[in-house]
Tab-separated table of C-alpha atoms in Angstrom:
chain	number	residue	atom	x	y	z
A	1	SER	CA	0.653	0.536	-0.176
A	2	GLN	CA	1.267	3.888	-0.681
A	3	LYS	CA	3.194	4.961	2.198
A	4	ILE	CA	4.334	8.709	2.689
A	5	GLU	CA	7.071	10.007	4.738
A	6	GLN	CA	7.804	13.351	6.270
A	7	ASN	CA	10.767	14.243	8.003
A	8	SER	CA	9.775	13.212	11.614
A	9	GLU	CA	12.184	15.104	13.092
A	10	ALA	CA	11.125	19.087	14.205
A	11	LEU	CA	12.846	21.866	12.045
A	12	ASN	CA	14.706	24.303	13.712
A	13	ILE	CA	15.841	27.457	11.548
A	14	GLN	CA	17.100	30.990	11.798
A	15	GLU	CA	14.575	33.596	10.739
A	16	GLY	CA	15.535	35.186	7.322
A	17	LYS	CA	16.879	31.682	5.637
A	18	THR	CA	15.226	28.925	3.456
A	19	ALA	CA	13.383	25.999	5.162
A	20	THR	CA	13.277	22.513	3.135
A	21	LEU	CA	10.391	19.992	3.976
A	22	THR	CA	10.701	16.815	2.699
A	23	CYS	CA	7.885	14.431	1.197
A	24	ASN	CA	8.940	10.721	0.376
A	25	TYR	CA	6.255	8.290	-0.916
A	26	THR	CA	6.092	4.793	-2.186
A	27	ASN	CA	4.985	3.029	-4.747
A	28	TYR	CA	3.135	4.556	-8.060
A	29	SER	CA	2.698	8.605	-8.066
A	30	PRO	CA	-0.407	10.113	-7.367
A	31	ALA	CA	-1.973	12.495	-9.970
A	32	TYR	CA	-1.625	15.070	-7.416
A	33	LEU	CA	0.423	16.097	-4.112
A	34	GLN	CA	-0.315	18.788	-1.625
A	35	TRP	CA	0.848	20.614	1.035
A	36	TYR	CA	-0.996	22.154	4.466
A	37	ARG	CA	-0.017	23.820	7.317
A	38	GLN	CA	-1.726	22.975	10.776
A	39	ASP	CA	-1.342	25.158	13.820
A	40	PRO	CA	-1.847	23.481	17.042
A	41	GLY	CA	-5.137	23.408	17.941
A	42	ARG	CA	-6.488	24.216	14.349
A	43	GLY	CA	-7.499	22.536	11.621
A	44	PRO	CA	-5.287	21.914	8.470
A	45	VAL	CA	-5.595	24.937	5.797
A	46	PHE	CA	-4.520	24.543	1.798
A	47	LEU	CA	-1.068	25.912	0.827
A	48	LEU	CA	0.086	24.158	-2.419
A	49	LEU	CA	-1.110	21.941	-4.909
A	50	ILE	CA	1.295	20.128	-7.981
A	51	ARG	CA	0.272	17.767	-10.550
A	52	GLU	CA	2.487	14.828	-11.790
A	53	ASN	CA	3.401	16.498	-14.940
A	54	GLU	CA	4.532	19.715	-13.175
A	55	LYS	CA	7.932	20.435	-11.903
A	56	GLU	CA	7.638	23.266	-9.749
A	57	LYS	CA	5.103	25.549	-7.992
A	58	ARG	CA	5.376	29.055	-6.421
A	59	LYS	CA	3.140	31.284	-4.275
A	60	GLU	CA	4.967	34.205	-2.828
A	61	ARG	CA	7.578	32.779	-0.420
A	62	LEU	CA	6.585	29.046	-1.045
A	63	LYS	CA	7.585	26.826	-3.478
A	64	VAL	CA	6.594	23.114	-4.114
A	65	THR	CA	8.876	20.299	-6.520
A	66	PHE	CA	8.061	17.377	-7.410
A	67	ASP	CA	9.983	14.798	-8.932
A	68	THR	CA	8.148	11.194	-10.019
A	69	THR	CA	11.310	9.546	-10.457
A	70	LEU	CA	12.373	9.902	-7.069
A	71	LYS	CA	9.406	9.555	-5.203
A	72	GLN	CA	10.056	13.245	-3.885
A	73	SER	CA	8.250	16.365	-2.927
A	74	LEU	CA	10.513	19.436	-1.393
A	75	PHE	CA	8.025	22.587	0.602
A	76	HIS	CA	10.761	25.451	1.050
A	77	ILE	CA	9.781	28.716	2.554
A	78	THR	CA	12.156	31.226	1.825
A	79	ALA	CA	12.809	34.426	4.398
A	80	SER	CA	11.495	32.431	6.448
A	81	GLN	CA	9.459	33.827	9.447
A	82	PRO	CA	8.799	32.914	13.092
A	83	ALA	CA	4.860	33.385	12.151
A	84	ASP	CA	5.938	30.420	9.591
A	85	SER	CA	6.062	27.900	12.665
A	86	ALA	CA	3.517	25.606	12.121
A	87	THR	CA	3.642	21.633	11.553
A	88	TYR	CA	3.458	21.670	7.411
A	89	LEU	CA	1.571	17.948	6.189
A	90	CYS	CA	2.025	16.535	2.575
A	91	ALA	CA	-1.130	14.431	1.287
A	92	LEU	CA	-1.127	12.612	-1.830
A	93	ASP	CA	-4.535	12.301	-4.248
A	94	MET	CA	-4.926	8.862	-5.077
A	95	THR	CA	-8.867	9.849	-5.753
A	96	ALA	CA	-10.373	6.994	-8.207
A	97	GLY	CA	-13.454	8.527	-9.912
A	98	ASN	CA	-16.238	8.983	-6.910
A	99	ASN	CA	-13.312	7.182	-4.581
A	100	ARG	CA	-11.873	10.553	-3.004
A	101	LYS	CA	-8.815	10.129	-1.309
A	102	LEU	CA	-6.019	11.168	0.715
A	103	ILE	CA	-2.996	10.101	2.079
A	104	TRP	CA	-1.750	11.599	4.656
A	105	GLY	CA	2.088	12.218	5.650
A	106	LEU	CA	2.349	12.995	9.700
A	107	GLY	CA	3.661	16.357	9.325
A	108	THR	CA	6.607	17.915	10.157
A	109	SER	CA	6.892	20.699	12.720
A	110	LEU	CA	9.048	24.064	12.140
A	111	ALA	CA	10.477	26.713	14.059
A	112	VAL	CA	11.878	29.812	13.137
A	113	ASN	CA	13.505	31.430	15.614
A	114	PRO	CA	13.892	35.223	15.773
B	1	ASP	CA	-13.614	32.652	1.800
B	2	VAL	CA	-15.095	29.121	2.842
B	3	LYS	CA	-16.241	27.931	6.286
B	4	VAL	CA	-16.135	25.237	7.622
B	5	THR	CA	-17.782	25.508	10.911
B	6	GLN	CA	-17.863	21.473	13.713
B	7	SER	CA	-20.494	23.094	16.380
B	8	SER	CA	-18.283	21.952	19.410
B	9	ARG	CA	-14.536	22.732	19.988
B	10	TYR	CA	-14.239	20.498	23.031
B	11	LEU	CA	-16.513	18.359	24.227
B	12	VAL	CA	-16.905	15.428	27.110
B	13	LYS	CA	-18.923	12.503	26.881
B	14	ARG	CA	-19.779	9.044	29.003
B	15	THR	CA	-18.178	5.455	28.086
B	16	GLY	CA	-21.613	4.303	25.802
B	17	GLU	CA	-22.920	7.518	25.001
B	18	LYS	CA	-24.757	8.429	21.399
B	19	VAL	CA	-22.649	11.335	20.113
B	20	PHE	CA	-22.947	13.512	17.325
B	21	LEU	CA	-20.767	16.034	15.686
B	22	GLU	CA	-22.055	18.052	13.147
B	23	CYS	CA	-20.192	19.816	10.095
B	24	VAL	CA	-21.622	22.810	8.090
B	25	GLN	CA	-20.147	23.877	5.059
B	26	ASP	CA	-21.114	27.224	3.137
B	27	MET	CA	-19.705	26.644	-0.187
B	28	ASP	CA	-21.680	24.326	-1.860
B	29	HIS	CA	-19.167	21.715	-1.827
B	30	GLU	CA	-19.689	18.286	-3.358
B	31	ASN	CA	-17.470	16.302	-1.001
B	32	MET	CA	-17.358	16.150	2.638
B	33	PHE	CA	-14.933	14.141	5.021
B	34	TRP	CA	-14.680	12.764	8.732
B	35	TYR	CA	-11.002	12.898	9.824
B	36	ARG	CA	-9.794	11.305	13.924
B	37	GLN	CA	-6.486	13.170	14.418
B	38	ASP	CA	-4.112	10.991	16.963
B	39	PRO	CA	-0.569	12.006	17.720
B	40	GLY	CA	1.930	9.696	15.865
B	41	LEU	CA	-1.280	8.594	13.461
B	42	GLY	CA	-1.514	11.793	11.913
B	43	LEU	CA	-5.076	11.942	9.680
B	44	ARG	CA	-6.995	9.385	9.426
B	45	LEU	CA	-10.369	9.309	7.450
B	46	ILE	CA	-13.692	7.879	9.133
B	47	TYR	CA	-16.147	8.200	6.469
B	48	PHE	CA	-16.779	10.681	3.516
B	49	SER	CA	-19.728	11.552	1.530
B	50	TYR	CA	-19.497	12.575	-2.600
B	51	ASP	CA	-23.211	13.503	-2.400
B	52	VAL	CA	-26.253	14.303	-0.516
B	53	LYS	CA	-27.349	10.643	0.895
B	54	MET	CA	-24.169	9.178	-0.433
B	55	LYS	CA	-21.833	7.846	2.075
B	56	GLU	CA	-18.261	5.791	1.810
B	57	LYS	CA	-16.708	4.301	4.686
B	58	GLY	CA	-12.971	5.463	4.712
B	59	ASP	CA	-9.831	3.550	6.756
B	60	ILE	CA	-11.161	3.301	10.184
B	61	PRO	CA	-15.206	3.204	10.429
B	62	GLU	CA	-15.775	1.164	13.036
B	63	GLY	CA	-17.501	2.157	15.630
B	64	TYR	CA	-18.826	5.374	13.631
B	65	SER	CA	-22.154	6.482	11.307
B	66	VAL	CA	-22.334	9.469	9.563
B	67	SER	CA	-25.702	11.236	8.147
B	68	ARG	CA	-26.144	13.698	5.180
B	69	GLU	CA	-29.304	14.930	4.504
B	70	LYS	CA	-28.293	17.892	3.031
B	71	LYS	CA	-26.054	18.989	1.277
B	72	GLU	CA	-24.112	21.718	3.575
B	73	ARG	CA	-24.320	19.287	6.709
B	74	PHE	CA	-22.442	16.380	7.435
B	75	SER	CA	-22.793	14.173	10.762
B	76	LEU	CA	-20.820	11.940	12.552
B	77	ILE	CA	-22.538	9.642	15.218
B	78	LEU	CA	-21.036	7.415	17.854
B	79	GLU	CA	-23.479	4.680	18.541
B	80	SER	CA	-21.887	3.845	22.098
B	81	ALA	CA	-18.740	6.031	22.904
B	82	SER	CA	-16.021	4.010	23.945
B	83	THR	CA	-12.428	5.556	25.993
B	84	ASN	CA	-10.611	4.296	22.965
B	85	GLN	CA	-12.448	7.083	20.935
B	86	THR	CA	-11.005	10.075	22.774
B	87	SER	CA	-9.372	12.024	19.860
B	88	MET	CA	-9.446	15.291	18.154
B	89	TYR	CA	-12.192	15.134	14.869
B	90	LEU	CA	-11.662	17.300	11.656
B	91	CYS	CA	-14.369	17.536	9.322
B	92	ALA	CA	-13.148	19.335	5.927
B	93	SER	CA	-15.266	19.823	2.536
B	94	SER	CA	-14.233	20.042	-0.890
B	95	PRO	CA	-15.497	20.845	-4.563
B	96	ARG	CA	-14.693	17.844	-6.405
B	97	ARG	CA	-10.934	17.060	-6.978
B	98	GLN	CA	-10.234	20.088	-5.270
B	99	PRO	CA	-8.484	20.480	-1.886
B	100	GLN	CA	-10.485	20.304	1.345
B	101	HIS	CA	-11.151	22.979	3.183
B	102	PHE	CA	-11.156	21.743	7.081
B	103	GLY	CA	-13.253	23.086	10.409
B	104	ASP	CA	-10.831	23.784	13.266
B	105	GLY	CA	-12.004	20.372	14.809
B	106	THR	CA	-13.700	19.170	17.877
B	107	ARG	CA	-11.667	17.812	20.755
B	108	LEU	CA	-13.789	14.995	22.329
B	109	SER	CA	-12.847	13.230	25.598
B	110	ILE	CA	-14.836	9.819	26.246
B	111	LEU	CA	-14.666	9.449	29.940
C-alpha cells in the first residue's frame, strides 16, 4: 500500500533562512500532491497543489517541487519568519472516480527562531 | 472565504453515550469528510460523502456512522462511545477534485 514519509524530527531554523521540508512516498505516483499548514489546535489549511506533470510550483515565498523519479516532493519557505512556525503536512491525492482518497503524512514541525 | 463550522470545539462525554458531531459548510461543496487525528498516527479518514445521502467508508469506520441529509451538513455519530474514541475530530469539505477546507476541529474526551 502507498506510504508517505515526512521528516520526523522537528526542523529549527533561523529567521531569514530557507526552510526545506521533504515528503517521500512509495509505490506509484499520485496525480496530485498537496501541502497544508496546521497550527496547534486548528485544522489544516491548504497551501499548494502540484500535479504529476509539473516540476515546480510557486506562491509568494513558498515553492514546491515534485520529482516522480525520486518519488519525492520538497517544500521550501524562503526568507522564513517566526510566523511560519507550524506543522506542515503533505498529502497524496489518490482519487479514483468517486473514491475520494488523500493519503496524509504525519507532518513536519517547523520552528523559526527570531 | 470558505467556512467549515464544527458545532463544538471541546466535548466531554461518557462511555456508552451516543455522540453527535455536526459539521456545516457554506460553499456548496460536493465532498465532505470526517477525520480523526491522533499523535503519531496523523489524519485518518473515518467516512466521506460525495453527494447528499451518499457515504463511503474511509480507513477506520468501525464504531462510527454518518448522515448527510442536506448538502451543507455532514454529521458524525459515535453509536456507543468508548474511551479509545477520545481524539481530535476534523471535518473538511471540497469541490470535486480540489483541495480540502477544514474546520477547527472538535476535541472529544470520552470518560
